[in-house]
Short mmCIF file of C-alpha atoms in Angstrom, two decimals:
data_model
loop_
_atom_site.label_atom_id
_atom_site.label_comp_id
_atom_site.label_asym_id
_atom_site.label_seq_id
_atom_site.Cartn_x
_atom_site.Cartn_y
_atom_site.Cartn_z
CA MET A 1 0.00 0.00 0.00
CA THR A 2 1.38 3.41 -0.93
CA ILE A 3 0.99 6.66 0.97
CA PRO A 4 -1.05 9.20 -1.01
CA ARG A 5 1.15 12.07 -2.20
CA GLY A 6 -1.79 14.24 -3.14
CA PRO A 7 -5.59 14.29 -3.17
CA GLU A 8 -5.69 12.43 -6.50
CA ASP A 9 -4.17 9.40 -4.72
CA ILE A 10 -7.04 9.19 -2.20
CA THR A 11 -8.88 6.59 -4.25
CA PRO A 12 -11.67 4.12 -3.43
CA ALA A 13 -9.09 1.33 -3.54
CA TRP A 14 -6.77 3.08 -1.07
CA LEU A 15 -9.51 4.05 1.38
CA GLY A 16 -11.11 0.61 1.18
CA ALA A 17 -7.78 -1.07 1.90
CA VAL A 18 -7.05 0.94 5.05
CA LEU A 19 -10.62 0.58 6.32
CA GLY A 20 -11.08 -3.05 5.37
CA ALA A 21 -14.31 -2.11 3.60
CA ASP A 22 -15.64 -2.14 0.04
CA VAL A 23 -15.47 1.53 -1.00
CA THR A 24 -16.97 2.19 -4.43
CA GLU A 25 -16.54 5.95 -4.71
CA VAL A 26 -14.84 8.89 -2.97
CA ASP A 27 -15.30 12.63 -3.19
CA VAL A 28 -12.29 14.68 -2.06
CA THR A 29 -12.54 18.37 -1.15
CA ALA A 30 -9.83 20.63 0.27
CA ILE A 31 -10.71 22.02 3.71
CA GLY A 32 -7.37 23.29 4.98
CA THR A 33 -4.84 25.84 3.74
CA GLY A 34 -2.03 25.28 6.24
CA GLN A 35 1.50 26.22 5.20
CA THR A 36 2.99 22.94 6.41
CA GLY A 37 0.25 20.49 5.46
CA ALA A 38 -2.94 19.95 3.49
CA THR A 39 -6.26 18.65 4.80
CA TYR A 40 -9.15 17.21 2.80
CA ARG A 41 -12.67 16.09 3.53
CA VAL A 42 -13.33 12.68 2.00
CA THR A 43 -16.87 11.44 1.46
CA ALA A 44 -17.04 7.68 0.92
CA THR A 45 -19.66 5.56 -0.78
CA TYR A 46 -19.73 1.90 0.21
CA SER A 47 -21.10 -1.13 -1.57
CA ALA A 48 -24.58 -2.22 -0.57
CA GLY A 49 -24.63 -4.14 2.70
CA THR A 50 -21.30 -2.91 4.03
CA ALA A 51 -21.40 -3.46 7.81
CA SER A 52 -25.17 -3.57 7.62
CA GLY A 53 -25.61 -6.61 9.81
CA GLY A 54 -24.14 -8.26 12.89
CA THR A 55 -22.49 -6.30 15.69
CA GLU A 56 -19.97 -4.37 13.60
CA ALA A 57 -20.81 -0.69 13.20
CA ALA A 58 -21.00 0.82 9.74
CA PRO A 59 -17.91 2.88 8.85
CA PRO A 60 -18.27 6.67 8.71
CA THR A 61 -19.27 8.28 5.45
CA THR A 62 -16.92 11.25 5.84
CA PHE A 63 -13.33 11.61 7.03
CA ALA A 64 -10.63 14.24 7.31
CA VAL A 65 -7.41 13.22 5.56
CA LYS A 66 -4.21 15.06 6.36
CA LEU A 67 -1.28 14.98 3.94
CA PRO A 68 2.02 16.89 3.71
CA ALA A 69 2.29 20.22 1.94
CA GLN A 70 2.28 19.81 -1.82
CA ASP A 71 5.58 21.75 -2.07
CA ASP A 72 8.51 19.30 -1.91
CA ALA A 73 10.79 21.88 -0.26
CA VAL A 74 8.29 22.39 2.55
CA ARG A 75 7.91 18.61 2.97
CA GLU A 76 11.62 18.22 3.57
CA ARG A 77 11.80 21.19 5.93
CA VAL A 78 8.98 20.03 8.23
CA ALA A 79 9.44 16.26 7.97
CA LEU A 80 10.20 16.03 11.69
CA GLY A 81 6.89 17.76 12.39
CA TYR A 82 5.11 15.13 10.32
CA LEU A 83 6.84 12.42 12.35
CA SER A 84 5.73 14.17 15.54
CA GLU A 85 2.08 14.21 14.49
CA VAL A 86 1.99 10.60 13.33
CA GLU A 87 3.82 9.55 16.49
CA PHE A 88 1.29 11.44 18.62
CA TYR A 89 -1.67 9.57 17.14
CA SER A 90 0.08 6.19 17.13
CA ALA A 91 1.89 6.26 20.49
CA ILE A 92 0.53 8.98 22.75
CA THR A 93 -3.24 9.43 22.42
CA ASP A 94 -4.14 6.30 24.39
CA ASN A 95 -2.05 7.57 27.32
CA VAL A 96 -3.56 11.04 27.70
CA ALA A 97 -7.06 12.48 28.09
CA ILE A 98 -6.98 15.55 25.84
CA PRO A 99 -9.82 15.47 23.27
CA VAL A 100 -8.51 14.75 19.77
CA PRO A 101 -10.05 13.38 16.57
CA ARG A 102 -10.24 9.61 16.30
CA CYS A 103 -7.47 8.29 14.05
CA PHE A 104 -8.48 5.44 11.73
CA HIS A 105 -5.13 5.07 10.00
CA SER A 106 -1.65 6.62 10.12
CA GLU A 107 1.42 5.99 8.01
CA ILE A 108 4.71 7.77 7.30
CA SER A 109 7.67 7.19 5.01
CA SER A 110 11.14 6.46 6.35
CA ASP A 111 12.36 9.97 5.53
CA GLY A 112 9.25 11.60 7.00
CA ALA A 113 8.46 13.58 3.84
CA ASP A 114 5.31 11.59 3.05
CA PHE A 115 2.60 10.77 5.56
CA VAL A 116 -1.13 10.32 5.87
CA LEU A 117 -3.57 10.59 8.73
CA LEU A 118 -7.12 9.36 8.30
CA LEU A 119 -9.10 11.16 11.00
CA ALA A 120 -12.69 11.54 12.09
CA ASP A 121 -14.51 14.39 10.36
CA LEU A 122 -15.42 16.87 13.10
CA ALA A 123 -17.95 18.90 11.08
CA PRO A 124 -19.86 21.00 12.04
CA ALA A 125 -17.17 21.96 14.57
CA VAL A 126 -15.69 25.42 13.93
CA GLN A 127 -12.03 26.45 14.08
CA GLY A 128 -11.13 29.16 16.55
CA ASP A 129 -10.23 32.57 15.16
CA GLN A 130 -6.75 33.56 16.30
CA ILE A 131 -7.13 37.20 15.39
CA ALA A 132 -10.64 37.74 16.78
CA GLY A 133 -9.84 35.94 20.04
CA CYS A 134 -12.09 33.74 22.16
CA SER A 135 -14.66 34.14 24.92
CA PRO A 136 -14.07 33.25 28.60
CA ALA A 137 -16.28 30.16 28.16
CA GLU A 138 -14.22 28.96 25.19
CA ALA A 139 -11.02 29.65 27.09
CA ALA A 140 -12.30 27.59 30.04
CA LEU A 141 -12.94 24.64 27.72
CA ALA A 142 -9.47 25.00 26.26
CA VAL A 143 -7.56 25.10 29.56
CA GLU A 144 -9.43 22.12 31.01
CA ALA A 145 -8.75 20.16 27.82
CA LEU A 146 -5.06 21.08 28.08
CA ALA A 147 -4.86 19.61 31.57
CA GLY A 148 -5.87 16.31 29.94
CA LEU A 149 -2.51 16.31 28.16
CA HIS A 150 -0.36 17.58 31.01
CA GLY A 151 -1.87 15.73 33.96
CA PRO A 152 -1.56 12.14 32.67
CA SER A 153 2.02 12.74 31.43
CA TRP A 154 3.20 14.78 34.43
CA GLY A 155 6.80 13.88 35.36
CA ASP A 156 6.77 10.77 33.14
CA ARG A 157 10.29 10.34 31.76
CA ARG A 158 9.34 7.60 29.29
CA TRP A 159 8.39 10.32 26.81
CA PHE A 160 12.01 11.53 26.72
CA ASP A 161 12.71 8.72 24.26
CA LEU A 162 10.28 9.93 21.59
CA PRO A 163 12.38 10.42 18.43
CA SER A 164 10.34 13.37 17.18
CA ILE A 165 10.94 15.68 20.17
CA VAL A 166 12.60 18.81 18.76
CA MET A 167 12.51 21.36 21.58
CA PRO A 168 15.17 20.99 24.31
CA LYS A 169 14.22 18.52 26.99
CA PRO A 170 14.38 19.60 30.64
CA GLY A 171 17.97 19.95 31.81
CA ASP A 172 19.56 19.67 28.34
CA VAL A 173 22.06 22.55 28.55
CA ASP A 174 23.56 22.21 25.07
CA ALA A 175 20.16 22.08 23.37
CA ALA A 176 18.97 25.08 25.40
CA LYS A 177 22.02 27.07 24.31
CA GLY A 178 21.43 26.12 20.69
CA LEU A 179 17.78 27.17 20.72
CA GLY A 180 18.64 30.34 22.62
CA ASP A 181 21.00 31.38 19.83
CA ILE A 182 18.38 30.59 17.19
CA CYS A 183 15.76 32.64 19.04
CA VAL A 184 17.99 35.71 19.12
CA ARG A 185 18.45 35.41 15.37
CA ALA A 186 14.75 34.73 14.80
CA ALA A 187 13.78 37.83 16.78
CA ALA A 188 16.08 40.00 14.68
CA ILE A 189 14.68 38.56 11.43
CA THR A 190 11.10 38.99 12.65
CA LEU A 191 11.63 42.63 13.59
CA GLU A 192 13.35 43.34 10.30
CA LYS A 193 10.51 41.77 8.30
CA LEU A 194 7.76 43.54 10.24
CA GLY A 195 9.56 46.88 10.45
CA ASP A 196 7.73 49.82 12.01
CA ARG A 197 4.55 47.78 12.38
CA VAL A 198 6.03 46.65 15.72
CA SER A 199 5.97 49.31 18.44
CA ASP A 200 9.15 50.33 20.22
CA GLU A 201 7.75 48.88 23.46
CA ASP A 202 7.03 45.49 21.91
CA ARG A 203 10.35 45.53 20.09
CA GLU A 204 12.21 45.93 23.38
CA THR A 205 10.14 43.23 25.11
CA LEU A 206 10.70 40.78 22.26
CA THR A 207 14.45 41.42 22.09
CA THR A 208 14.89 41.08 25.84
CA SER A 209 12.73 37.95 26.05
CA MET A 210 14.62 36.15 23.31
CA SER A 211 17.97 37.09 24.83
CA ILE A 212 17.20 34.99 27.93
CA VAL A 213 15.68 31.91 26.28
CA THR A 214 18.57 29.66 27.33
CA PRO A 215 18.25 30.19 31.10
CA TRP A 216 14.46 30.31 30.73
CA LEU A 217 14.42 26.84 29.17
CA LEU A 218 16.56 25.49 32.01
CA ALA A 219 14.34 26.89 34.76
CA GLU A 220 12.24 24.47 36.86
CA PRO A 221 13.56 21.27 35.20
CA ASP A 222 11.77 19.01 37.69
CA ARG A 223 8.27 20.07 36.55
CA PHE A 224 7.57 18.78 33.07
CA SER A 225 5.03 16.97 30.95
CA LEU A 226 4.20 16.43 27.31
CA MET A 227 3.44 19.73 25.60
CA HIS A 228 1.39 20.54 22.51
CA GLY A 229 3.87 23.31 21.71
CA ASP A 230 1.52 25.48 19.62
CA TYR A 231 -1.63 25.50 21.74
CA ARG A 232 -3.72 28.35 20.34
CA LEU A 233 -7.11 29.09 18.83
CA ASP A 234 -6.28 28.16 15.24
CA ASN A 235 -5.54 24.63 16.49
CA LEU A 236 -8.81 24.23 18.40
CA LEU A 237 -12.20 23.15 17.00
CA PHE A 238 -15.35 24.06 18.94
CA ASP A 239 -18.74 22.42 18.50
CA PRO A 240 -21.49 24.89 17.41
CA ASP A 241 -22.86 25.19 20.97
CA ARG A 242 -19.38 25.83 22.38
CA THR A 243 -19.72 22.97 24.86
CA ARG A 244 -16.85 20.80 23.53
CA VAL A 245 -13.41 21.44 22.10
CA THR A 246 -11.13 19.19 20.05
CA VAL A 247 -7.39 19.77 19.69
CA VAL A 248 -5.60 19.31 16.36
CA ASP A 249 -2.21 19.95 14.70
CA TRP A 250 0.30 17.94 16.71
CA GLN A 251 3.47 18.74 14.75
CA THR A 252 5.19 20.48 17.66
CA VAL A 253 4.89 17.95 20.50
CA GLY A 254 7.57 18.51 23.12
CA ILE A 255 8.45 18.06 26.78
CA GLY A 256 8.83 20.98 29.15
CA LEU A 257 7.28 23.19 31.79
CA PRO A 258 3.55 22.49 31.27
CA THR A 259 2.37 26.07 31.84
CA ARG A 260 4.25 27.18 28.74
CA ASP A 261 1.28 25.76 26.77
CA LEU A 262 -1.20 27.43 29.11
CA ALA A 263 0.37 30.89 29.08
CA TYR A 264 0.94 30.75 25.32
CA PHE A 265 -2.76 30.08 24.86
CA THR A 266 -4.06 32.80 27.15
CA ALA A 267 -1.53 35.41 26.01
CA THR A 268 -2.18 34.95 22.29
CA SER A 269 -5.82 33.81 22.14
CA LEU A 270 -7.57 36.28 24.45
CA LEU A 271 -7.95 40.00 23.92
CA PRO A 272 -5.50 41.60 26.40
CA GLU A 273 -8.18 43.45 28.37
CA LEU A 274 -10.14 40.22 28.74
CA ARG A 275 -7.09 38.17 29.65
CA GLN A 276 -6.33 40.47 32.55
CA THR A 277 -9.77 39.89 34.07
CA VAL A 278 -10.00 36.11 33.62
CA GLU A 279 -6.46 34.68 33.69
CA ARG A 280 -6.35 34.09 37.45
CA ASP A 281 -9.60 32.12 37.23
CA LEU A 282 -8.34 30.20 34.20
CA VAL A 283 -5.11 29.25 35.98
CA GLU A 284 -7.11 28.08 38.99
CA ARG A 285 -9.39 26.04 36.70
CA TYR A 286 -6.36 24.47 35.03
CA HIS A 287 -4.72 23.73 38.39
CA GLY A 288 -7.88 22.08 39.69
CA ALA A 289 -8.06 19.89 36.59
CA LEU A 290 -4.43 18.81 37.08
CA LEU A 291 -5.23 17.69 40.62
CA ARG A 292 -8.13 15.62 39.32
CA TYR A 293 -5.66 13.83 37.03
CA GLY A 294 -3.59 12.87 40.04
CA VAL A 295 -0.89 15.56 40.04
CA THR A 296 0.40 15.99 43.59
CA ASP A 297 2.78 18.34 45.43
CA TYR A 298 1.78 21.22 43.18
CA ASP A 299 0.01 24.09 44.91
CA SER A 300 -1.88 26.91 43.22
CA GLU A 301 0.72 29.58 43.91
CA THR A 302 3.44 27.47 42.32
CA CYS A 303 1.15 27.01 39.35
CA TRP A 304 0.74 30.79 39.09
CA HIS A 305 4.52 31.24 39.30
CA ASP A 306 4.97 28.73 36.48
CA TYR A 307 2.26 30.46 34.45
CA ARG A 308 4.09 33.79 34.66
CA LEU A 309 7.34 32.07 33.72
CA GLY A 310 5.71 30.21 30.84
CA VAL A 311 4.46 33.32 29.04
CA LEU A 312 7.77 33.70 27.20
CA GLN A 313 6.51 30.81 25.05
CA ALA A 314 4.38 33.39 23.21
CA PRO A 315 7.18 35.38 21.55
CA LEU A 316 9.33 32.27 21.22
CA LEU A 317 6.81 30.36 19.09
CA THR A 318 5.68 33.49 17.27
CA THR A 319 9.16 34.45 16.08
CA LEU A 320 10.32 30.92 15.29
CA GLY A 321 7.18 30.34 13.24
CA PHE A 322 7.45 33.62 11.36
CA ALA A 323 11.16 34.28 10.83
CA PHE A 324 11.86 31.25 8.67
CA ALA A 325 8.55 30.99 6.76
CA ALA A 326 7.09 32.76 3.74
CA SER A 327 4.90 35.77 4.53
CA THR A 328 1.21 36.01 3.69
CA GLU A 329 -1.20 38.87 4.33
CA ARG A 330 -3.24 36.99 6.95
CA GLY A 331 -0.12 35.39 8.35
CA ASP A 332 1.52 38.77 8.93
CA GLU A 333 -1.63 40.12 10.57
CA MET A 334 -1.86 37.09 12.83
CA ILE A 335 1.80 37.29 13.83
CA LEU A 336 1.53 40.99 14.61
CA THR A 337 -1.55 40.32 16.74
CA MET A 338 0.02 37.41 18.62
CA LEU A 339 3.31 39.22 19.07
CA HIS A 340 1.67 42.32 20.51
CA ARG A 341 -0.59 40.31 22.83
CA GLY A 342 2.30 38.14 23.99
CA CYS A 343 4.65 41.05 24.66
CA ARG A 344 1.94 42.92 26.52
CA ALA A 345 1.24 39.85 28.67
CA ILE A 346 4.95 39.57 29.51
CA ARG A 347 5.00 43.15 30.72
CA GLU A 348 1.74 42.96 32.66
CA LEU A 349 2.74 39.71 34.33
CA ASP A 350 6.21 41.09 35.09
CA ALA A 351 7.60 37.90 33.60
CA ILE A 352 11.09 39.12 32.72
CA GLU A 353 13.57 39.16 35.52
CA ASP A 354 16.68 41.25 35.12
CA PRO A 355 18.56 39.47 32.29
CA ALA A 356 21.94 39.84 34.01
CA GLU A 357 20.62 38.30 37.22
CA ARG A 358 19.01 35.42 35.34
CA GLU A 359 22.14 34.81 33.31
CA ALA A 360 24.27 34.86 36.48
CA ALA A 361 21.96 32.32 38.08
CA TYR A 362 22.22 30.14 35.00
CA GLN A 363 26.01 30.30 34.95
CA SER A 364 26.18 29.31 38.62
#
């Protein structure tokens, strides 16, 4: 069986083979425009009588199929991200409680440049709008869902062996230094590309934040879990009544201080004025959910401390994602929005200690 390289390869024969069903026809429609991947809705027609009797349920009539970007250069550049996502669905989902689409089939080539995920179609769920921001109720759903990833994997070192982990693992000094250097360069590239669209205040906050990434990554190495890495509104799907959320796009799975995911979400996905009024309640809600998953020896004030520390994830992900990618009109607007919100959150949470003091502590 071959991995589909494009939508034309999602044929009745291929889908029938992976499902173990007699598929007579497929209709394939693009539903995603991501820069690092392509997603399609596939409607399947089955032969008469397929799973119509006995105890076996009939297979779904629609699916979401995720393939790599159709640009070969992009495929090669983000192959490790493809490995991360396939690995998440094949090795991690059964060990955590975060709501994700059901995966019917996953496959990836040895070089990681070709992959396929056959996922449940979540329609009529609606993607969050990163620029518009979310409501307090949507944010509450998101932070409780996030605890379903962090709580079950809290302090579990078996995940250190995942081959697709890119971000420095807790305590890895050399990797932290390497990423710290990259972040300084990424910040400079980002500011050059965006020019005077970034305020002087945000420019200073971004530059200072990225200058201390190395010691920041090495802080609190004993508190870690699996991380989504890019936990924000564009990667969340809400049901029409806004009573359920499903988390997608697992190409940045990592291990680190759990509240990096939490603070990245609140800082970039809530309007700043709203974040200020609800973030304490959201952190308390998240902390309570962690306790329900069995996390111990973690009080609410420590959680708040970690939340303030974790907010540097906002400019880190924003600049790394923007500096080395092609610009688009919506992409630039989204980055500007996220960058401003993240830098403002850093200032309002007083998250940056004196860089010299932090660097001295790191060196000691």
